[in-house]
mmCIF file of N, CA and C in Angstrom:
data_model
loop_
_atom_site.group_PDB
_atom_site.id
_atom_site.type_symbol
_atom_site.label_atom_id
_atom_site.label_comp_id
_atom_site.label_asym_id
_atom_site.label_seq_id
_atom_site.Cartn_x
_atom_site.Cartn_y
_atom_site.Cartn_z
ATOM 1 N N GLN H 1 0.837 -1.194 0.000
ATOM 2 C CA GLN H 1 0.000 0.000 0.000
ATOM 3 C C GLN H 1 0.863 1.231 0.000
ATOM 4 N N GLY H 2 0.301 2.322 -0.476
ATOM 5 C CA GLY H 2 1.033 3.571 -0.489
ATOM 6 C C GLY H 2 0.453 4.561 0.486
ATOM 7 N N GLN H 3 1.149 5.675 0.614
ATOM 8 C CA GLN H 3 0.659 6.750 1.477
ATOM 9 C C GLN H 3 1.206 8.083 0.999
ATOM 10 N N LEU H 4 0.540 9.138 1.440
ATOM 11 C CA LEU H 4 0.976 10.502 1.156
ATOM 12 C C LEU H 4 1.370 11.150 2.474
ATOM 13 N N VAL H 5 2.502 11.820 2.466
ATOM 14 C CA VAL H 5 2.989 12.463 3.681
ATOM 15 C C VAL H 5 3.264 13.934 3.388
ATOM 16 N N GLU H 6 2.553 14.811 4.120
ATOM 17 C CA GLU H 6 2.759 16.247 3.948
ATOM 18 C C GLU H 6 3.801 16.761 4.934
ATOM 19 N N SER H 7 4.411 17.865 4.556
ATOM 20 C CA SER H 7 5.327 18.567 5.454
ATOM 21 C C SER H 7 5.370 20.030 5.041
ATOM 22 N N GLY H 8 5.900 20.872 5.938
ATOM 23 C CA GLY H 8 6.107 22.271 5.601
ATOM 24 C C GLY H 8 5.137 23.248 6.228
ATOM 25 N N GLY H 9 4.152 22.758 6.962
ATOM 26 C CA GLY H 9 3.226 23.674 7.615
ATOM 27 C C GLY H 9 3.899 24.402 8.770
ATOM 28 N N GLY H 10 3.176 25.367 9.325
ATOM 29 C CA GLY H 10 3.732 26.101 10.454
ATOM 30 C C GLY H 10 2.987 27.386 10.719
ATOM 31 N N LEU H 11 3.609 28.247 11.518
ATOM 32 C CA LEU H 11 3.031 29.532 11.912
ATOM 33 C C LEU H 11 3.823 30.657 11.254
ATOM 34 N N VAL H 12 3.104 31.531 10.548
ATOM 35 C CA VAL H 12 3.747 32.681 9.920
ATOM 36 C C VAL H 12 2.895 33.921 10.152
ATOM 37 N N HIS H 13 3.501 35.079 9.955
ATOM 38 C CA HIS H 13 2.767 36.337 10.045
ATOM 39 C C HIS H 13 2.121 36.655 8.705
ATOM 40 N N THR H 14 1.142 37.519 8.749
ATOM 41 C CA THR H 14 0.497 37.982 7.517
ATOM 42 C C THR H 14 1.549 38.507 6.547
ATOM 43 N N GLY H 15 1.425 38.075 5.285
ATOM 44 C CA GLY H 15 2.382 38.471 4.270
ATOM 45 C C GLY H 15 3.543 37.518 4.109
ATOM 46 N N GLY H 16 3.638 36.560 4.999
ATOM 47 C CA GLY H 16 4.734 35.599 4.944
ATOM 48 C C GLY H 16 4.505 34.505 3.918
ATOM 49 N N SER H 17 5.457 33.577 3.856
ATOM 50 C CA SER H 17 5.417 32.496 2.878
ATOM 51 C C SER H 17 5.680 31.158 3.544
ATOM 52 N N LEU H 18 5.124 30.130 2.946
ATOM 53 C CA LEU H 18 5.396 28.758 3.346
ATOM 54 C C LEU H 18 5.404 27.895 2.098
ATOM 55 N N ARG H 19 6.134 26.792 2.161
ATOM 56 C CA ARG H 19 6.125 25.830 1.072
ATOM 57 C C ARG H 19 5.751 24.465 1.622
ATOM 58 N N LEU H 20 4.640 23.935 1.150
ATOM 59 C CA LEU H 20 4.198 22.616 1.562
ATOM 60 C C LEU H 20 4.691 21.563 0.573
ATOM 61 N N SER H 21 4.976 20.386 1.093
ATOM 62 C CA SER H 21 5.371 19.260 0.262
ATOM 63 C C SER H 21 4.457 18.083 0.547
ATOM 64 N N CYS H 22 4.245 17.279 -0.468
ATOM 65 C CA CYS H 22 3.449 16.066 -0.329
ATOM 66 C C CYS H 22 4.180 14.961 -1.077
ATOM 67 N N ALA H 23 4.707 14.018 -0.333
ATOM 68 C CA ALA H 23 5.492 12.946 -0.922
ATOM 69 C C ALA H 23 4.728 11.631 -0.884
ATOM 70 N N ALA H 24 4.689 10.978 -2.021
ATOM 71 C CA ALA H 24 4.060 9.659 -2.103
ATOM 72 C C ALA H 24 5.105 8.609 -1.790
ATOM 73 N N SER H 25 4.759 7.662 -0.956
ATOM 74 C CA SER H 25 5.719 6.633 -0.572
ATOM 75 C C SER H 25 5.053 5.264 -0.565
ATOM 76 N N GLY H 26 5.791 4.300 -0.099
ATOM 77 C CA GLY H 26 5.277 2.938 -0.102
ATOM 78 C C GLY H 26 5.397 2.340 -1.484
ATOM 79 N N SER H 27 4.379 1.667 -1.919
ATOM 80 C CA SER H 27 4.430 0.950 -3.182
ATOM 81 C C SER H 27 3.820 1.733 -4.349
ATOM 82 N N ILE H 28 3.599 3.040 -4.157
ATOM 83 C CA ILE H 28 3.060 3.874 -5.242
ATOM 84 C C ILE H 28 4.118 4.049 -6.314
ATOM 85 N N PHE H 29 3.738 3.789 -7.570
ATOM 86 C CA PHE H 29 4.723 3.937 -8.637
ATOM 87 C C PHE H 29 4.218 4.805 -9.782
ATOM 88 N N SER H 30 2.945 5.184 -9.752
ATOM 89 C CA SER H 30 2.409 6.047 -10.799
ATOM 90 C C SER H 30 1.334 6.945 -10.200
ATOM 91 N N ILE H 31 1.366 8.235 -10.581
ATOM 92 C CA ILE H 31 0.421 9.196 -10.020
ATOM 93 C C ILE H 31 -0.239 9.965 -11.149
ATOM 94 N N ASN H 32 -1.539 10.120 -11.054
ATOM 95 C CA ASN H 32 -2.280 10.870 -12.054
ATOM 96 C C ASN H 32 -2.470 12.305 -11.542
ATOM 97 N N ASP H 33 -3.666 12.722 -11.327
ATOM 98 C CA ASP H 33 -3.917 14.073 -10.839
ATOM 99 C C ASP H 33 -3.603 14.186 -9.345
ATOM 100 N N MET H 34 -3.160 15.370 -8.942
ATOM 101 C CA MET H 34 -2.863 15.637 -7.537
ATOM 102 C C MET H 34 -3.498 16.971 -7.145
ATOM 103 N N GLY H 35 -3.733 17.139 -5.864
ATOM 104 C CA GLY H 35 -4.342 18.388 -5.439
ATOM 105 C C GLY H 35 -4.111 18.680 -3.971
ATOM 106 N N TRP H 36 -4.263 19.952 -3.635
ATOM 107 C CA TRP H 36 -4.222 20.404 -2.245
ATOM 108 C C TRP H 36 -5.605 20.884 -1.849
ATOM 109 N N TYR H 37 -6.053 20.443 -0.695
ATOM 110 C CA TYR H 37 -7.310 20.881 -0.109
ATOM 111 C C TYR H 37 -7.006 21.508 1.251
ATOM 112 N N ARG H 38 -7.965 22.280 1.753
ATOM 113 C CA ARG H 38 -7.795 22.805 3.102
ATOM 114 C C ARG H 38 -9.142 22.842 3.812
ATOM 115 N N GLN H 39 -9.050 22.753 5.134
ATOM 116 C CA GLN H 39 -10.257 22.815 5.944
ATOM 117 C C GLN H 39 -9.987 23.656 7.172
ATOM 118 N N ALA H 40 -10.729 24.744 7.292
ATOM 119 C CA ALA H 40 -10.626 25.618 8.450
ATOM 120 C C ALA H 40 -11.677 25.188 9.475
ATOM 121 N N PRO H 41 -11.471 25.518 10.731
ATOM 122 C CA PRO H 41 -12.435 25.143 11.775
ATOM 123 C C PRO H 41 -13.842 25.635 11.451
ATOM 124 N N GLY H 42 -14.807 24.742 11.513
ATOM 125 C CA GLY H 42 -16.188 25.112 11.268
ATOM 126 C C GLY H 42 -16.562 25.290 9.810
ATOM 127 N N LYS H 43 -15.621 24.991 8.918
ATOM 128 C CA LYS H 43 -15.891 25.159 7.491
ATOM 129 C C LYS H 43 -15.719 23.840 6.752
ATOM 130 N N GLN H 44 -16.288 23.777 5.560
ATOM 131 C CA GLN H 44 -16.147 22.576 4.743
ATOM 132 C C GLN H 44 -14.781 22.551 4.069
ATOM 133 N N ARG H 45 -14.335 21.350 3.736
ATOM 134 C CA ARG H 45 -13.081 21.212 3.011
ATOM 135 C C ARG H 45 -13.246 21.832 1.640
ATOM 136 N N GLU H 46 -12.222 22.574 1.200
ATOM 137 C CA GLU H 46 -12.279 23.213 -0.098
ATOM 138 C C GLU H 46 -11.017 22.907 -0.899
ATOM 139 N N LEU H 47 -11.175 22.870 -2.212
ATOM 140 C CA LEU H 47 -10.044 22.666 -3.094
ATOM 141 C C LEU H 47 -9.241 23.957 -3.190
ATOM 142 N N VAL H 48 -7.942 23.852 -2.989
ATOM 143 C CA VAL H 48 -7.055 25.010 -3.087
ATOM 144 C C VAL H 48 -6.430 25.080 -4.468
ATOM 145 N N ALA H 49 -5.864 23.969 -4.900
ATOM 146 C CA ALA H 49 -5.200 23.926 -6.202
ATOM 147 C C ALA H 49 -5.057 22.472 -6.614
ATOM 148 N N ARG H 50 -4.971 22.266 -7.932
ATOM 149 C CA ARG H 50 -4.768 20.913 -8.421
ATOM 150 C C ARG H 50 -3.888 20.958 -9.650
ATOM 151 N N ILE H 51 -3.252 19.814 -9.919
ATOM 152 C CA ILE H 51 -2.338 19.730 -11.045
ATOM 153 C C ILE H 51 -2.490 18.358 -11.671
ATOM 154 N N THR H 52 -2.591 18.351 -12.989
ATOM 155 C CA THR H 52 -2.757 17.083 -13.691
ATOM 156 C C THR H 52 -1.393 16.440 -13.957
ATOM 157 N N SER H 53 -1.432 15.239 -14.487
ATOM 158 C CA SER H 53 -0.188 14.559 -14.829
ATOM 159 C C SER H 53 0.533 15.292 -15.954
ATOM 160 N N GLY H 54 -0.200 16.105 -16.702
ATOM 161 C CA GLY H 54 0.401 16.910 -17.762
ATOM 162 C C GLY H 54 0.723 18.326 -17.328
ATOM 163 N N ASP H 55 0.734 18.567 -16.012
ATOM 164 C CA ASP H 55 1.094 19.862 -15.427
ATOM 165 C C ASP H 55 0.120 20.984 -15.734
ATOM 166 N N ILE H 56 -1.119 20.639 -16.021
ATOM 167 C CA ILE H 56 -2.153 21.658 -16.123
ATOM 168 C C ILE H 56 -2.633 21.971 -14.712
ATOM 169 N N THR H 57 -2.688 23.254 -14.383
ATOM 170 C CA THR H 57 -3.021 23.657 -13.013
ATOM 171 C C THR H 57 -4.336 24.422 -12.958
ATOM 172 N N ASP H 58 -4.909 24.403 -11.774
ATOM 173 C CA ASP H 58 -6.160 25.112 -11.528
ATOM 174 C C ASP H 58 -6.136 25.569 -10.070
ATOM 175 N N TYR H 59 -6.648 26.778 -9.814
ATOM 176 C CA TYR H 59 -6.596 27.336 -8.473
ATOM 177 C C TYR H 59 -7.958 27.869 -8.033
ATOM 178 N N ALA H 60 -8.179 27.839 -6.736
ATOM 179 C CA ALA H 60 -9.331 28.526 -6.173
ATOM 180 C C ALA H 60 -9.128 30.022 -6.363
ATOM 181 N N ASP H 61 -10.211 30.744 -6.583
ATOM 182 C CA ASP H 61 -10.094 32.190 -6.807
ATOM 183 C C ASP H 61 -9.399 32.885 -5.650
ATOM 184 N N SER H 62 -9.594 32.383 -4.456
ATOM 185 C CA SER H 62 -9.055 33.042 -3.265
ATOM 186 C C SER H 62 -7.536 32.974 -3.167
ATOM 187 N N VAL H 63 -6.896 32.087 -3.938
ATOM 188 C CA VAL H 63 -5.448 31.943 -3.837
ATOM 189 C C VAL H 63 -4.724 32.268 -5.139
ATOM 190 N N LYS H 64 -5.471 32.564 -6.204
ATOM 191 C CA LYS H 64 -4.843 32.875 -7.491
ATOM 192 C C LYS H 64 -3.901 34.059 -7.357
ATOM 193 N N GLY H 65 -2.718 33.894 -7.939
ATOM 194 C CA GLY H 65 -1.732 34.954 -7.878
ATOM 195 C C GLY H 65 -0.863 34.916 -6.631
ATOM 196 N N ARG H 66 -1.239 34.106 -5.653
ATOM 197 C CA ARG H 66 -0.463 34.009 -4.405
ATOM 198 C C ARG H 66 0.134 32.615 -4.211
ATOM 199 N N PHE H 67 -0.576 31.585 -4.615
ATOM 200 C CA PHE H 67 -0.129 30.207 -4.449
ATOM 201 C C PHE H 67 0.283 29.625 -5.790
ATOM 202 N N THR H 68 1.280 28.727 -5.742
ATOM 203 C CA THR H 68 1.723 28.029 -6.941
ATOM 204 C C THR H 68 1.860 26.540 -6.636
ATOM 205 N N ILE H 69 1.174 25.728 -7.406
ATOM 206 C CA ILE H 69 1.268 24.284 -7.251
ATOM 207 C C ILE H 69 2.232 23.740 -8.302
ATOM 208 N N SER H 70 3.020 22.740 -7.912
ATOM 209 C CA SER H 70 3.955 22.117 -8.841
ATOM 210 C C SER H 70 4.179 20.675 -8.407
ATOM 211 N N ARG H 71 4.842 19.923 -9.266
ATOM 212 C CA ARG H 71 5.112 18.530 -8.938
ATOM 213 C C ARG H 71 6.435 18.112 -9.557
ATOM 214 N N ASP H 72 7.082 17.153 -8.904
ATOM 215 C CA ASP H 72 8.311 16.542 -9.401
ATOM 216 C C ASP H 72 7.999 15.064 -9.553
ATOM 217 N N ASN H 73 7.733 14.653 -10.784
ATOM 218 C CA ASN H 73 7.312 13.267 -11.009
ATOM 219 C C ASN H 73 8.418 12.262 -10.683
ATOM 220 N N ALA H 74 9.662 12.662 -10.842
ATOM 221 C CA ALA H 74 10.773 11.755 -10.537
ATOM 222 C C ALA H 74 10.829 11.438 -9.045
ATOM 223 N N LYS H 75 10.348 12.381 -8.235
ATOM 224 C CA LYS H 75 10.364 12.198 -6.786
ATOM 225 C C LYS H 75 8.988 11.854 -6.230
ATOM 226 N N ASN H 76 7.989 11.740 -7.121
ATOM 227 C CA ASN H 76 6.611 11.484 -6.674
ATOM 228 C C ASN H 76 6.201 12.470 -5.582
ATOM 229 N N THR H 77 6.514 13.731 -5.818
ATOM 230 C CA THR H 77 6.260 14.760 -4.818
ATOM 231 C C THR H 77 5.558 15.960 -5.432
ATOM 232 N N MET H 78 4.640 16.533 -4.670
ATOM 233 C CA MET H 78 3.912 17.727 -5.079
ATOM 234 C C MET H 78 4.216 18.839 -4.085
ATOM 235 N N TYR H 79 4.188 20.067 -4.571
ATOM 236 C CA TYR H 79 4.496 21.212 -3.722
ATOM 237 C C TYR H 79 3.390 22.262 -3.821
ATOM 238 N N LEU H 80 3.316 23.082 -2.780
ATOM 239 C CA LEU H 80 2.437 24.246 -2.813
ATOM 240 C C LEU H 80 3.215 25.411 -2.225
ATOM 241 N N GLN H 81 3.631 26.324 -3.083
ATOM 242 C CA GLN H 81 4.307 27.535 -2.630
ATOM 243 C C GLN H 81 3.241 28.570 -2.310
ATOM 244 N N MET H 82 3.211 29.017 -1.070
ATOM 245 C CA MET H 82 2.188 29.959 -0.620
ATOM 246 C C MET H 82 2.856 31.268 -0.231
ATOM 247 N N ASN H 83 2.544 32.319 -0.956
ATOM 248 C CA ASN H 83 3.084 33.648 -0.696
ATOM 249 C C ASN H 83 1.971 34.601 -0.279
ATOM 250 N N SER H 84 2.357 35.721 0.269
ATOM 251 C CA SER H 84 1.390 36.753 0.691
ATOM 252 C C SER H 84 0.261 36.150 1.513
ATOM 253 N N LEU H 85 0.632 35.353 2.481
ATOM 254 C CA LEU H 85 -0.373 34.644 3.269
ATOM 255 C C LEU H 85 -1.231 35.596 4.086
ATOM 256 N N LYS H 86 -2.493 35.214 4.232
ATOM 257 C CA LYS H 86 -3.473 35.998 4.966
ATOM 258 C C LYS H 86 -4.037 35.159 6.116
ATOM 259 N N PRO H 87 -4.561 35.793 7.143
ATOM 260 C CA PRO H 87 -5.161 35.021 8.242
ATOM 261 C C PRO H 87 -6.241 34.056 7.765
ATOM 262 N N GLU H 88 -6.953 34.412 6.721
ATOM 263 C CA GLU H 88 -8.014 33.516 6.212
ATOM 264 C C GLU H 88 -7.466 32.284 5.501
ATOM 265 N N ASP H 89 -6.154 32.209 5.324
ATOM 266 C CA ASP H 89 -5.528 31.001 4.783
ATOM 267 C C ASP H 89 -5.279 29.959 5.871
ATOM 268 N N THR H 90 -5.506 30.333 7.108
ATOM 269 C CA THR H 90 -5.308 29.405 8.225
ATOM 270 C C THR H 90 -6.237 28.206 8.095
ATOM 271 N N ALA H 91 -5.638 27.011 8.095
ATOM 272 C CA ALA H 91 -6.412 25.783 7.916
ATOM 273 C C ALA H 91 -5.471 24.588 8.010
ATOM 274 N N VAL H 92 -6.063 23.409 8.027
ATOM 275 C CA VAL H 92 -5.287 22.181 7.837
ATOM 276 C C VAL H 92 -5.271 21.910 6.336
ATOM 277 N N TYR H 93 -4.079 21.786 5.791
ATOM 278 C CA TYR H 93 -3.913 21.541 4.370
ATOM 279 C C TYR H 93 -3.649 20.046 4.162
ATOM 280 N N VAL H 94 -4.400 19.479 3.244
ATOM 281 C CA VAL H 94 -4.339 18.032 3.002
ATOM 282 C C VAL H 94 -4.062 17.787 1.520
ATOM 283 N N CYS H 95 -3.161 16.866 1.237
ATOM 284 C CA CYS H 95 -2.891 16.557 -0.166
ATOM 285 C C CYS H 95 -3.662 15.316 -0.593
ATOM 286 N N ASN H 96 -3.914 15.271 -1.874
ATOM 287 C CA ASN H 96 -4.700 14.197 -2.471
ATOM 288 C C ASN H 96 -4.059 13.787 -3.782
ATOM 289 N N ALA H 97 -4.110 12.503 -4.073
ATOM 290 C CA ALA H 97 -3.547 12.026 -5.332
ATOM 291 C C ALA H 97 -4.273 10.771 -5.779
ATOM 292 N N GLU H 98 -4.476 10.709 -7.081
ATOM 293 C CA GLU H 98 -4.985 9.476 -7.681
ATOM 294 C C GLU H 98 -3.747 8.692 -8.100
ATOM 295 N N ALA H 99 -3.521 7.553 -7.459
ATOM 296 C CA ALA H 99 -2.246 6.870 -7.652
ATOM 297 C C ALA H 99 -2.432 5.368 -7.783
ATOM 298 N N LEU H 100 -1.384 4.767 -8.342
ATOM 299 C CA LEU H 100 -1.370 3.323 -8.563
ATOM 300 C C LEU H 100 -0.220 2.724 -7.769
ATOM 301 N N ALA H 101 -0.546 1.774 -6.935
ATOM 302 C CA ALA H 101 0.464 1.076 -6.148
ATOM 303 C C ALA H 101 0.548 -0.372 -6.617
ATOM 304 N N PHE H 102 1.707 -0.983 -6.412
ATOM 305 C CA PHE H 102 1.884 -2.381 -6.790
ATOM 306 C C PHE H 102 0.829 -3.247 -6.103
ATOM 307 N N GLY H 103 0.202 -4.102 -6.882
ATOM 308 C CA GLY H 103 -0.780 -5.011 -6.322
ATOM 309 C C GLY H 103 -2.126 -4.393 -6.077
ATOM 310 N N SER H 104 -2.335 -3.151 -6.567
ATOM 311 C CA SER H 104 -3.598 -2.461 -6.312
ATOM 312 C C SER H 104 -4.118 -1.838 -7.598
ATOM 313 N N THR H 105 -5.292 -1.275 -7.523
ATOM 314 C CA THR H 105 -5.855 -0.537 -8.645
ATOM 315 C C THR H 105 -5.718 0.958 -8.371
ATOM 316 N N TRP H 106 -6.096 1.780 -9.325
ATOM 317 C CA TRP H 106 -6.039 3.232 -9.108
ATOM 318 C C TRP H 106 -6.882 3.581 -7.883
ATOM 319 N N THR H 107 -6.266 4.329 -6.975
ATOM 320 C CA THR H 107 -6.872 4.636 -5.680
ATOM 321 C C THR H 107 -6.701 6.110 -5.362
ATOM 322 N N ASP H 108 -7.699 6.654 -4.705
ATOM 323 C CA ASP H 108 -7.650 8.039 -4.240
ATOM 324 C C ASP H 108 -6.983 8.056 -2.867
ATOM 325 N N TYR H 109 -5.779 8.628 -2.793
ATOM 326 C CA TYR H 109 -5.043 8.689 -1.539
ATOM 327 C C TYR H 109 -5.150 10.077 -0.925
ATOM 328 N N TRP H 110 -5.149 10.104 0.403
ATOM 329 C CA TRP H 110 -5.177 11.359 1.152
ATOM 330 C C TRP H 110 -4.066 11.367 2.192
ATOM 331 N N GLY H 111 -3.455 12.517 2.376
ATOM 332 C CA GLY H 111 -2.464 12.664 3.423
ATOM 333 C C GLY H 111 -3.131 12.898 4.767
ATOM 334 N N GLN H 112 -2.303 13.033 5.796
ATOM 335 C CA GLN H 112 -2.835 13.214 7.140
ATOM 336 C C GLN H 112 -3.101 14.682 7.466
ATOM 337 N N GLY H 113 -2.563 15.573 6.670
ATOM 338 C CA GLY H 113 -2.800 17.004 6.860
ATOM 339 C C GLY H 113 -1.666 17.688 7.585
ATOM 340 N N THR H 114 -1.462 18.952 7.268
ATOM 341 C CA THR H 114 -0.466 19.771 7.951
ATOM 342 C C THR H 114 -1.090 21.132 8.267
ATOM 343 N N GLN H 115 -0.849 21.606 9.474
ATOM 344 C CA GLN H 115 -1.482 22.844 9.930
ATOM 345 C C GLN H 115 -0.734 24.069 9.419
ATOM 346 N N VAL H 116 -1.469 24.990 8.865
ATOM 347 C CA VAL H 116 -0.932 26.296 8.475
ATOM 348 C C VAL H 116 -1.691 27.353 9.266
ATOM 349 N N THR H 117 -0.956 28.163 10.014
ATOM 350 C CA THR H 117 -1.561 29.218 10.806
ATOM 351 C C THR H 117 -0.919 30.553 10.440
ATOM 352 N N VAL H 118 -1.759 31.514 10.066
ATOM 353 C CA VAL H 118 -1.281 32.838 9.686
ATOM 354 C C VAL H 118 -1.795 33.835 10.712
ATOM 355 N N SER H 119 -0.880 34.472 11.412
ATOM 356 C CA SER H 119 -1.263 35.425 12.448
ATOM 357 C C SER H 119 -1.360 36.830 11.865
ATOM 358 N N SER H 120 -2.268 37.602 12.423
ATOM 359 C CA SER H 120 -2.459 38.966 11.924
ATOM 360 C C SER H 120 -1.576 39.956 12.662
#
């Protein structure tokens, strides 16, 4: 079985930057579309950004121009560069990937989440 592991969350001031990483491990050997979601307290999970296997990207309106999603297929890793952070960006960020692991079929994987807190 495979898994996704996020890293890079933390506490920053308004206007600061963070870079999140999401690494696929275990028996995952092929990844299709990937995405970052976030969930703030009392709110529903929302899509932040996504990237296809062909590097086509899409962003939520609230983060366009501030966040950049990318991926390194050789490392089975996805990134989210977050600039000009605002307090409303505070949430648990979770990565998602449609991936293929040895002995399995295409599966929707989710990471455990990483906390991003932006102080005003």
